[in-house]
Amino acid sequence: MNYEAVIGLEVHAQMLTDTKIFCGCSTKFGAEPNTQTCPVCIGMPGVLPVLNRKALEFAIRTGLATNCVISTYSRFARKNYFYPDLPKGYQISQYELPICEHGYIKIMVEGQIRKIGITRIHMEEDAGKNIHEGTGQYSFVDLNRAGVPLMEIVSEPDLRSPVEAVEYMKKLRAILRYLGVCDGNMEQGSLRCDANVSIRPVDEKEFGVKVEIKNINSFKFVEKALDYEIRRQIKVLKEDGKIIQETRLWDSGKGITESMRGKEEAHDYRYFPEPDLVPILVDQKWIDEIKASLPELPDIRRERFVSIYGLPENDANLLVSEKAIADWFENTVKLGGQPKAVANWIMGDLMKLLNAENKTIEECHLEPLRLVEMLKLVEQGTISGKIAKTVFEEMYRTNKTADEIVQEKGLVQISDSGEIEKTVDEVISKHPKEVERFKAGEEKLLGFFVGQVMKKTKGKANPQMVNELLKKKL
């Protein structure tokens, strides 16, 4: 029997507010433990929370950008449970009346667009952090994160594979970063997800038993954890076992999911309306103002890149995945760069150099104008495409102009036909067997001869002239 996966994600996004959701404590990451706390966020008796208006605005911005209906009436609830990093014994969250519902986003998987529903987006406070490692026989609690504003973005169970789940996460991260409501930093926990996954026979409509995988904090782990869990569930069913509804944790070291606890139901949390916060009434006029202030989002920008710049769909999709990359591309084109050539250099050499140093494009010192200047040297025939790669890497390291680098390193392209012909003759005379094979019909050997000429000229020979001369003489 063949099975298919049914996946839904609950993504927790930390909002980029300066202060916490119900008090004025800082949300800055990396401060000394328990230095950013007050009686409100550690839940001392008698304190009263006050909603951060910026957090509400960010939630509405996200809802509008993900095609949700914005509720003009919503409210907070108490979600009752006890953990050491939640000293008041409950989390203030939203339950039956969230701020946003019934949205969707589109993702592209293998060239096909898929529409993934968003059930709801609600606001809530984060808990603190338990520290167990490196503390000997003790455990410590850091409450700096208690009260940090979160959005929980809950998808419909519309995802069918780990790859789709990763694309959904990437798209959501891109939208949040375009909006400026979340930095999307998964290493610091600003964006993490719980995944609900079940399997069912292909063509079956009923869902299987759902298992939750908690707190996955990288795209790679999302894919690996889901892939493992799907295979585990299929194995259980094929061995006539039963899937248990439970919460599991992803162990990245072992590459497996492990049982953590039985899955809680909503009634286990004994939700009730938060008595210390009044219901939230949002004026439609304010919603309209927020909608008018939204930036151009990835889907619209991708369509524009295709229609205005003539880029292939996949190129445009990759460029708009990060706002800073899309901005860098557009700035370069506005300075005179040919769109497709600029896109190729960004997606190829620039991304390769950035990835090698684990840097973002915001941390790159190379200016768009430098690439435009280098492309002009290629167009003018001053340097070859091969030499351009050397020049580009040097520009990336130093931000010197292409012209400076070419002059310093003596990289000017050889276009003297006499000089190139001399090298071509040397190469042909040195490889008589290859010449015979070429003449016998092995035309692919032309590439070998071109390579030999380029090697002898240290990549500086004009490739077009080399090709023409070789064809003529062979």
Coordinates of C-alpha atoms in Angstrom, one line a residue:
M1 CA 0.0 0.0 0.0
N2 CA 1.2 3.5 -0.8
Y3 CA 0.9 6.3 1.7
E4 CA 0.9 10.1 1.5
A5 CA 1.8 12.5 4.2
V6 CA -0.5 15.2 5.6
I7 CA 1.5 18.0 7.2
G8 CA 0.5 21.2 9.0
L9 CA 2.9 23.7 10.6
E10 CA 2.6 25.9 13.6
V11 CA 5.2 28.6 13.1
H12 CA 6.3 30.8 16.0
A13 CA 7.7 34.2 14.9
Q14 CA 9.2 36.6 17.4
M15 CA 8.0 40.1 16.6
L16 CA 10.6 42.8 16.1
T17 CA 9.3 45.1 18.8
D18 CA 11.7 47.0 21.1
T19 CA 9.7 46.0 24.2
K20 CA 7.8 43.0 25.4
I21 CA 4.1 42.3 24.6
F22 CA 2.7 43.3 28.0
C23 CA 5.4 45.4 29.7
G24 CA 8.2 47.9 28.9
C25 CA 11.1 45.4 29.3
S26 CA 13.6 45.2 26.5
T27 CA 13.5 42.3 23.9
K28 CA 17.2 42.7 23.0
F29 CA 18.9 39.3 22.4
G30 CA 22.0 38.2 24.3
A31 CA 21.7 40.2 27.5
E32 CA 22.9 38.8 30.8
P33 CA 20.3 36.3 32.2
N34 CA 17.3 37.9 34.1
T35 CA 18.4 41.5 33.4
Q36 CA 15.4 42.2 31.2
T37 CA 12.6 41.3 33.6
C38 CA 10.0 43.1 35.7
P39 CA 7.1 42.1 37.9
V40 CA 4.7 42.0 34.9
C41 CA 6.7 39.6 32.7
I42 CA 7.7 37.3 35.6
G43 CA 4.0 37.2 36.8
M44 CA 4.2 38.7 40.3
P45 CA 0.8 38.8 42.1
G46 CA -1.2 42.0 41.5
V47 CA 0.4 43.2 38.3
L48 CA -1.6 44.1 35.3
P49 CA -0.4 43.6 31.7
V50 CA -0.9 46.3 29.0
L51 CA -0.9 45.2 25.3
N52 CA 2.0 46.6 23.2
R53 CA 0.2 48.4 20.3
K54 CA 3.2 47.7 18.0
A55 CA 2.8 44.0 18.5
L56 CA -0.9 44.3 17.5
E57 CA 0.1 46.3 14.4
F58 CA 2.7 43.7 13.4
A59 CA 0.2 40.9 13.7
I60 CA -2.3 42.8 11.5
R61 CA 0.4 43.5 8.9
T62 CA 1.2 39.8 8.8
G63 CA -2.4 38.9 8.5
L64 CA -2.9 41.3 5.6
A65 CA 0.2 40.1 3.8
T66 CA -1.0 36.5 4.1
N67 CA -4.5 37.2 2.8
C68 CA -6.2 36.7 6.2
V69 CA -9.4 38.2 7.4
I70 CA -8.6 40.7 10.2
S71 CA -10.9 40.4 13.2
T72 CA -12.1 43.7 14.5
Y73 CA -13.0 42.0 17.8
S74 CA -10.6 39.5 19.4
R75 CA -9.3 38.8 22.8
F76 CA -6.7 37.1 24.9
A77 CA -7.0 33.9 26.9
R78 CA -5.1 32.1 29.7
K79 CA -3.5 28.9 28.6
N80 CA -2.9 27.1 31.9
Y81 CA 0.1 24.8 32.3
F82 CA 3.2 24.8 34.5
Y83 CA 6.8 24.8 33.5
P84 CA 9.8 26.2 35.5
D85 CA 10.3 28.9 32.8
L86 CA 6.7 30.0 33.1
P87 CA 6.5 31.1 36.8
K88 CA 2.9 32.4 36.8
G89 CA 1.6 29.0 35.7
Y90 CA -0.2 30.2 32.6
Q91 CA 0.6 31.8 29.2
I92 CA -1.3 34.7 27.8
S93 CA -2.3 33.7 24.3
Q94 CA -5.3 33.9 22.0
Y95 CA -7.7 31.0 21.7
E96 CA -11.2 31.1 20.3
L97 CA -11.0 34.7 18.9
P98 CA -7.6 35.2 17.2
I99 CA -6.6 38.4 15.5
C100 CA -6.3 36.9 12.0
E101 CA -8.0 33.9 10.2
H102 CA -8.6 32.2 6.9
G103 CA -5.6 33.2 4.9
Y104 CA -3.2 31.6 2.5
I105 CA 0.2 31.9 0.8
K106 CA 1.5 30.5 -2.4
I107 CA 4.7 28.4 -2.7
M108 CA 6.5 27.1 -5.8
V109 CA 7.7 23.5 -5.7
E110 CA 9.3 22.0 -8.8
G111 CA 8.0 24.8 -11.0
Q112 CA 4.4 24.3 -9.8
I113 CA 2.5 26.8 -7.6
R114 CA 0.7 25.4 -4.6
K115 CA -1.7 27.4 -2.4
I116 CA -1.3 26.6 1.3
G117 CA -4.1 27.7 3.7
I118 CA -3.5 29.6 6.9
T119 CA -6.0 28.7 9.6
R120 CA -5.2 31.5 12.0
I121 CA -2.5 33.9 13.3
H122 CA -2.7 34.7 17.0
M123 CA -0.5 36.7 19.4
E124 CA 1.0 35.3 22.5
E125 CA 3.8 35.8 25.0
D126 CA 7.0 33.6 24.9
A127 CA 8.1 31.7 28.0
G128 CA 11.5 31.9 29.6
K129 CA 14.4 29.5 29.0
N130 CA 15.6 26.5 31.2
I131 CA 19.4 26.1 31.1
H132 CA 20.7 22.6 31.8
E133 CA 23.9 22.3 29.9
G134 CA 27.2 23.1 31.7
T135 CA 25.5 23.7 35.0
G136 CA 26.6 20.6 36.9
Q137 CA 23.9 19.2 39.2
Y138 CA 21.7 22.3 38.9
S139 CA 19.4 23.8 36.3
F140 CA 18.9 27.5 35.9
V141 CA 16.1 29.6 34.5
D142 CA 16.6 32.8 32.4
L143 CA 13.4 34.8 32.2
N144 CA 14.7 37.5 29.7
R145 CA 12.6 35.9 27.0
A146 CA 9.4 35.7 29.2
G147 CA 6.9 38.1 27.6
V148 CA 8.6 38.5 24.3
P149 CA 5.9 38.9 21.7
L150 CA 5.2 36.0 19.4
M151 CA 2.9 35.3 16.5
E152 CA 1.8 31.8 16.0
I153 CA 1.0 31.2 12.4
V154 CA -1.0 28.0 12.0
S155 CA -1.3 26.4 8.5
E156 CA -4.0 24.1 7.2
P157 CA -2.9 20.5 6.8
D158 CA -2.3 21.2 3.1
L159 CA 1.4 20.2 2.8
R160 CA 2.2 16.9 1.4
S161 CA 5.9 16.5 1.6
P162 CA 9.0 17.7 3.7
V163 CA 10.1 19.7 0.6
E164 CA 6.8 21.5 0.5
A165 CA 7.0 22.2 4.3
V166 CA 10.5 23.7 3.8
E167 CA 9.3 25.9 0.9
Y168 CA 6.3 27.1 3.0
M169 CA 8.7 28.0 5.9
K170 CA 11.0 29.8 3.5
K171 CA 8.2 31.8 1.9
L172 CA 6.7 32.7 5.3
R173 CA 10.2 33.8 6.5
A174 CA 10.6 36.0 3.4
I175 CA 7.2 37.7 3.9
L176 CA 7.9 38.4 7.6
R177 CA 11.3 39.9 6.7
Y178 CA 9.8 42.0 3.9
L179 CA 7.3 43.3 6.4
G180 CA 10.0 44.1 9.0
V181 CA 8.0 42.3 11.7
C182 CA 10.4 39.4 12.4
D183 CA 14.1 39.0 11.7
G184 CA 13.6 35.3 10.8
N185 CA 16.8 34.4 12.7
M186 CA 16.3 30.7 13.3
E187 CA 19.6 30.2 15.1
Q188 CA 18.5 32.6 17.8
G189 CA 15.0 31.1 18.0
S190 CA 13.2 34.1 16.3
L191 CA 11.5 31.7 14.0
R192 CA 10.8 28.1 14.8
C193 CA 8.0 25.6 14.2
D194 CA 6.0 22.7 15.5
A195 CA 5.1 20.2 12.8
N196 CA 2.0 18.0 12.8
V197 CA 2.3 15.0 10.6
S198 CA 0.2 12.0 9.8
I199 CA 0.0 9.5 6.9
R200 CA -2.9 8.0 5.1
P201 CA -3.3 5.6 2.1
V202 CA -3.1 7.5 -1.2
D203 CA -6.7 8.5 -2.3
E204 CA -8.0 8.1 1.3
K205 CA -9.8 11.2 2.5
E206 CA -9.7 10.5 6.3
F207 CA -6.7 11.8 8.1
G208 CA -4.4 9.4 10.0
V209 CA -3.4 9.8 13.6
K210 CA -1.4 13.1 14.1
V211 CA 2.0 13.3 15.7
E212 CA 3.5 16.6 16.7
I213 CA 7.2 17.3 16.4
K214 CA 8.2 20.3 18.7
N215 CA 10.5 23.2 18.3
I216 CA 12.3 22.7 15.0
N217 CA 14.7 25.6 14.4
S218 CA 16.2 25.2 10.9
F219 CA 15.0 24.4 7.4
K220 CA 17.4 21.4 7.2
F221 CA 16.0 20.0 10.4
V222 CA 12.4 20.5 9.3
E223 CA 13.0 18.4 6.2
K224 CA 15.0 15.7 8.0
A225 CA 12.6 15.5 11.0
L226 CA 9.5 15.2 8.7
D227 CA 11.2 12.7 6.4
Y228 CA 12.2 10.5 9.3
E229 CA 8.8 10.7 11.0
I230 CA 6.9 9.9 7.8
R231 CA 9.1 6.8 7.2
R232 CA 8.7 5.8 10.9
Q233 CA 4.9 6.0 10.7
I234 CA 4.8 4.0 7.4
K235 CA 7.0 1.3 9.0
V236 CA 4.7 1.1 12.1
L237 CA 1.6 0.6 9.9
K238 CA 3.2 -1.9 7.6
E239 CA 4.1 -3.9 10.7
D240 CA 0.5 -3.9 11.8
G241 CA 1.3 -1.4 14.6
K242 CA -0.7 1.7 15.7
I243 CA 0.3 5.3 15.5
I244 CA -0.1 7.0 18.9
Q245 CA -1.1 10.6 19.1
E246 CA 1.8 12.2 20.9
T247 CA 4.4 14.9 21.0
R248 CA 7.9 14.0 19.8
L249 CA 11.3 15.8 19.7
W250 CA 13.8 15.9 16.9
D251 CA 17.2 14.6 17.9
S252 CA 19.5 16.1 15.3
G253 CA 22.5 14.2 16.6
K254 CA 20.8 10.8 16.2
G255 CA 18.7 11.8 13.2
I256 CA 15.5 10.5 14.8
T257 CA 12.3 11.7 16.5
E258 CA 11.8 10.5 20.0
S259 CA 8.6 10.4 22.1
M260 CA 8.4 13.4 24.6
R261 CA 4.9 13.1 26.0
G262 CA 1.3 12.3 25.2
K263 CA -0.4 15.0 23.1
E264 CA -2.4 17.6 25.1
E265 CA -5.9 18.5 24.0
A266 CA -7.2 22.1 24.2
H267 CA -9.3 21.1 27.3
D268 CA -6.1 20.1 29.1
Y269 CA -5.1 23.8 29.1
R270 CA -8.4 24.9 30.7
Y271 CA -8.4 28.0 28.5
F272 CA -10.5 31.0 29.8
P273 CA -10.7 34.6 28.8
E274 CA -7.8 36.6 30.2
P275 CA -9.5 38.7 33.0
D276 CA -6.7 41.3 33.2
L277 CA -6.9 42.4 29.5
V278 CA -9.9 44.0 27.8
P279 CA -11.1 42.6 24.4
I280 CA -9.2 44.1 21.4
L281 CA -11.3 46.3 19.2
V282 CA -9.6 47.3 16.0
D283 CA -10.9 50.2 13.9
Q284 CA -11.4 49.3 10.2
K285 CA -9.8 52.7 9.3
W286 CA -6.6 51.6 11.1
I287 CA -6.6 48.3 9.2
D288 CA -6.9 50.2 5.9
E289 CA -4.0 52.5 6.9
I290 CA -1.8 49.5 7.7
K291 CA -2.8 47.8 4.4
A292 CA -1.9 50.9 2.5
S293 CA 1.6 50.9 4.1
L294 CA 2.5 47.3 3.1
P295 CA 5.7 47.0 1.0
E296 CA 5.8 45.2 -2.3
L297 CA 5.8 41.5 -1.3
P298 CA 7.8 38.6 -2.8
D299 CA 5.0 37.3 -5.1
I300 CA 4.3 40.7 -6.6
R301 CA 8.0 41.4 -6.9
R302 CA 8.7 38.1 -8.6
E303 CA 6.0 38.8 -11.2
R304 CA 7.5 42.2 -11.8
F305 CA 11.0 40.8 -12.2
V306 CA 9.7 38.4 -14.8
S307 CA 7.6 41.0 -16.8
I308 CA 9.9 44.0 -16.5
Y309 CA 13.4 42.4 -16.6
G310 CA 12.5 39.3 -18.6
L311 CA 14.0 36.9 -16.0
P312 CA 13.0 33.2 -16.0
E313 CA 10.5 32.3 -13.2
N314 CA 13.0 30.3 -11.2
D315 CA 15.6 33.1 -11.3
A316 CA 13.1 35.7 -10.1
N317 CA 11.8 33.4 -7.4
L318 CA 15.3 32.9 -6.0
L319 CA 16.2 36.6 -6.2
V320 CA 13.1 37.8 -4.3
S321 CA 13.4 35.1 -1.6
E322 CA 15.5 37.7 0.4
K323 CA 14.5 41.4 0.2
A324 CA 18.2 42.5 0.5
I325 CA 19.2 40.3 -2.5
A326 CA 16.3 41.6 -4.6
D327 CA 17.3 45.2 -3.6
W328 CA 20.9 44.5 -4.6
F329 CA 19.8 43.1 -7.9
E330 CA 17.6 46.1 -8.7
N331 CA 20.2 48.6 -7.6
T332 CA 22.7 47.0 -10.0
V333 CA 20.3 46.9 -12.9
K334 CA 19.4 50.6 -12.3
L335 CA 23.1 51.4 -12.6
G336 CA 23.2 49.9 -16.0
G337 CA 23.7 46.1 -15.5
Q338 CA 22.0 43.8 -18.0
P339 CA 19.3 42.0 -15.9
K340 CA 20.0 38.4 -16.8
A341 CA 23.8 38.8 -16.5
V342 CA 23.4 40.5 -13.1
A343 CA 21.1 37.7 -11.9
N344 CA 23.6 35.1 -13.0
W345 CA 26.4 36.7 -11.1
I346 CA 24.3 37.1 -8.0
M347 CA 23.0 33.5 -8.1
G348 CA 26.3 32.0 -9.0
D349 CA 29.6 33.6 -7.8
L350 CA 28.2 36.1 -5.2
M351 CA 26.1 33.5 -3.4
K352 CA 28.9 31.0 -3.5
L353 CA 31.3 33.5 -1.8
L354 CA 28.7 34.5 0.7
N355 CA 27.8 30.9 1.6
A356 CA 31.5 30.0 2.0
E357 CA 31.8 32.7 4.7
N358 CA 28.3 32.1 6.1
K359 CA 27.5 35.8 5.4
T360 CA 24.4 37.6 4.3
I361 CA 24.3 40.1 1.5
E362 CA 23.9 42.8 4.0
E363 CA 27.3 41.9 5.4
C364 CA 28.9 42.1 1.9
H365 CA 31.0 45.2 1.2
L366 CA 30.8 44.8 -2.6
E367 CA 28.9 47.6 -4.2
P368 CA 26.5 47.1 -7.1
L369 CA 28.4 49.6 -9.2
R370 CA 31.5 47.4 -9.1
L371 CA 29.6 44.6 -10.8
V372 CA 28.3 47.0 -13.5
E373 CA 31.9 48.2 -14.2
M374 CA 33.2 44.7 -14.5
L375 CA 30.4 43.6 -16.9
K376 CA 31.3 46.6 -19.1
L377 CA 34.9 45.3 -19.3
V378 CA 33.5 41.9 -20.4
E379 CA 31.3 43.5 -23.0
Q380 CA 34.1 45.6 -24.3
G381 CA 36.3 42.5 -24.6
T382 CA 38.9 43.9 -22.2
I383 CA 38.6 40.7 -20.0
S384 CA 37.2 37.3 -20.8
G385 CA 34.4 35.6 -18.9
K386 CA 36.9 33.3 -17.2
I387 CA 39.1 36.2 -16.1
A388 CA 36.0 38.0 -14.9
K389 CA 35.5 35.3 -12.2
T390 CA 39.0 36.1 -10.8
V391 CA 38.2 39.8 -11.0
F392 CA 34.9 39.4 -9.3
E393 CA 36.3 37.4 -6.4
E394 CA 39.0 40.1 -5.9
M395 CA 36.3 42.8 -6.0
Y396 CA 34.3 40.9 -3.4
R397 CA 37.4 40.8 -1.1
T398 CA 38.6 44.3 -1.6
N399 CA 35.8 46.4 -3.2
K400 CA 38.4 47.7 -5.6
T401 CA 37.2 48.6 -9.1
A402 CA 37.5 45.9 -11.8
D403 CA 39.7 48.2 -13.8
E404 CA 42.2 48.6 -10.9
I405 CA 42.3 44.8 -10.4
V406 CA 42.8 44.1 -14.2
Q407 CA 45.7 46.6 -14.3
E408 CA 47.3 45.5 -11.1
K409 CA 47.3 41.8 -12.1
G410 CA 47.9 42.2 -15.8
L411 CA 44.6 40.5 -16.7
V412 CA 43.8 42.3 -20.0
Q413 CA 42.4 39.9 -22.5
I414 CA 44.7 38.9 -25.4
S415 CA 43.0 39.9 -28.7
D416 CA 46.1 40.0 -30.8
S417 CA 45.4 37.5 -33.6
G418 CA 49.1 36.9 -34.2
E419 CA 49.8 36.1 -30.6
I420 CA 46.8 33.8 -30.3
E421 CA 47.6 32.0 -33.6
K422 CA 51.1 31.3 -32.4
T423 CA 49.8 29.6 -29.2
V424 CA 47.2 27.7 -31.2
D425 CA 49.9 26.3 -33.5
E426 CA 52.0 25.3 -30.5
V427 CA 49.0 23.4 -28.9
I428 CA 48.2 21.6 -32.2
S429 CA 51.8 20.5 -32.8
K430 CA 52.1 19.2 -29.2
H431 CA 49.0 17.0 -29.5
P432 CA 49.1 15.1 -32.8
K433 CA 47.1 12.1 -31.6
E434 CA 44.3 14.3 -30.5
V435 CA 44.4 16.1 -33.9
E436 CA 44.0 12.7 -35.6
R437 CA 41.1 11.8 -33.4
F438 CA 39.4 15.2 -34.1
K439 CA 39.8 14.7 -37.8
A440 CA 38.4 11.2 -37.5
G441 CA 35.2 12.7 -36.1
E442 CA 35.7 13.3 -32.3
E443 CA 34.5 16.9 -32.5
K444 CA 34.1 17.2 -28.8
L445 CA 38.0 17.4 -28.6
L446 CA 37.6 21.0 -29.7
G447 CA 37.0 21.8 -26.1
F448 CA 40.2 20.1 -25.1
F449 CA 42.2 22.3 -27.5
V450 CA 40.4 25.4 -26.3
G451 CA 41.3 24.5 -22.8
Q452 CA 45.0 24.0 -23.6
V453 CA 45.2 27.4 -25.3
M454 CA 43.5 29.1 -22.4
K455 CA 45.8 27.3 -20.0
K456 CA 48.9 28.5 -21.8
T457 CA 47.6 32.1 -21.9
K458 CA 46.5 31.9 -18.3
G459 CA 42.9 32.4 -19.3
K460 CA 43.6 35.7 -21.1
A461 CA 43.1 34.7 -24.7
N462 CA 39.9 35.9 -26.4
P463 CA 37.8 32.7 -26.4
Q464 CA 35.9 33.6 -29.6
M465 CA 39.2 34.1 -31.5
V466 CA 40.6 30.9 -30.1
N467 CA 37.6 28.9 -31.2
E468 CA 37.6 30.4 -34.7
L469 CA 41.4 29.8 -35.2
L470 CA 41.2 26.2 -33.9
K471 CA 38.3 25.4 -36.2
K472 CA 40.2 26.9 -39.2
K473 CA 43.5 25.0 -38.5
L474 CA 42.0 21.7 -37.4

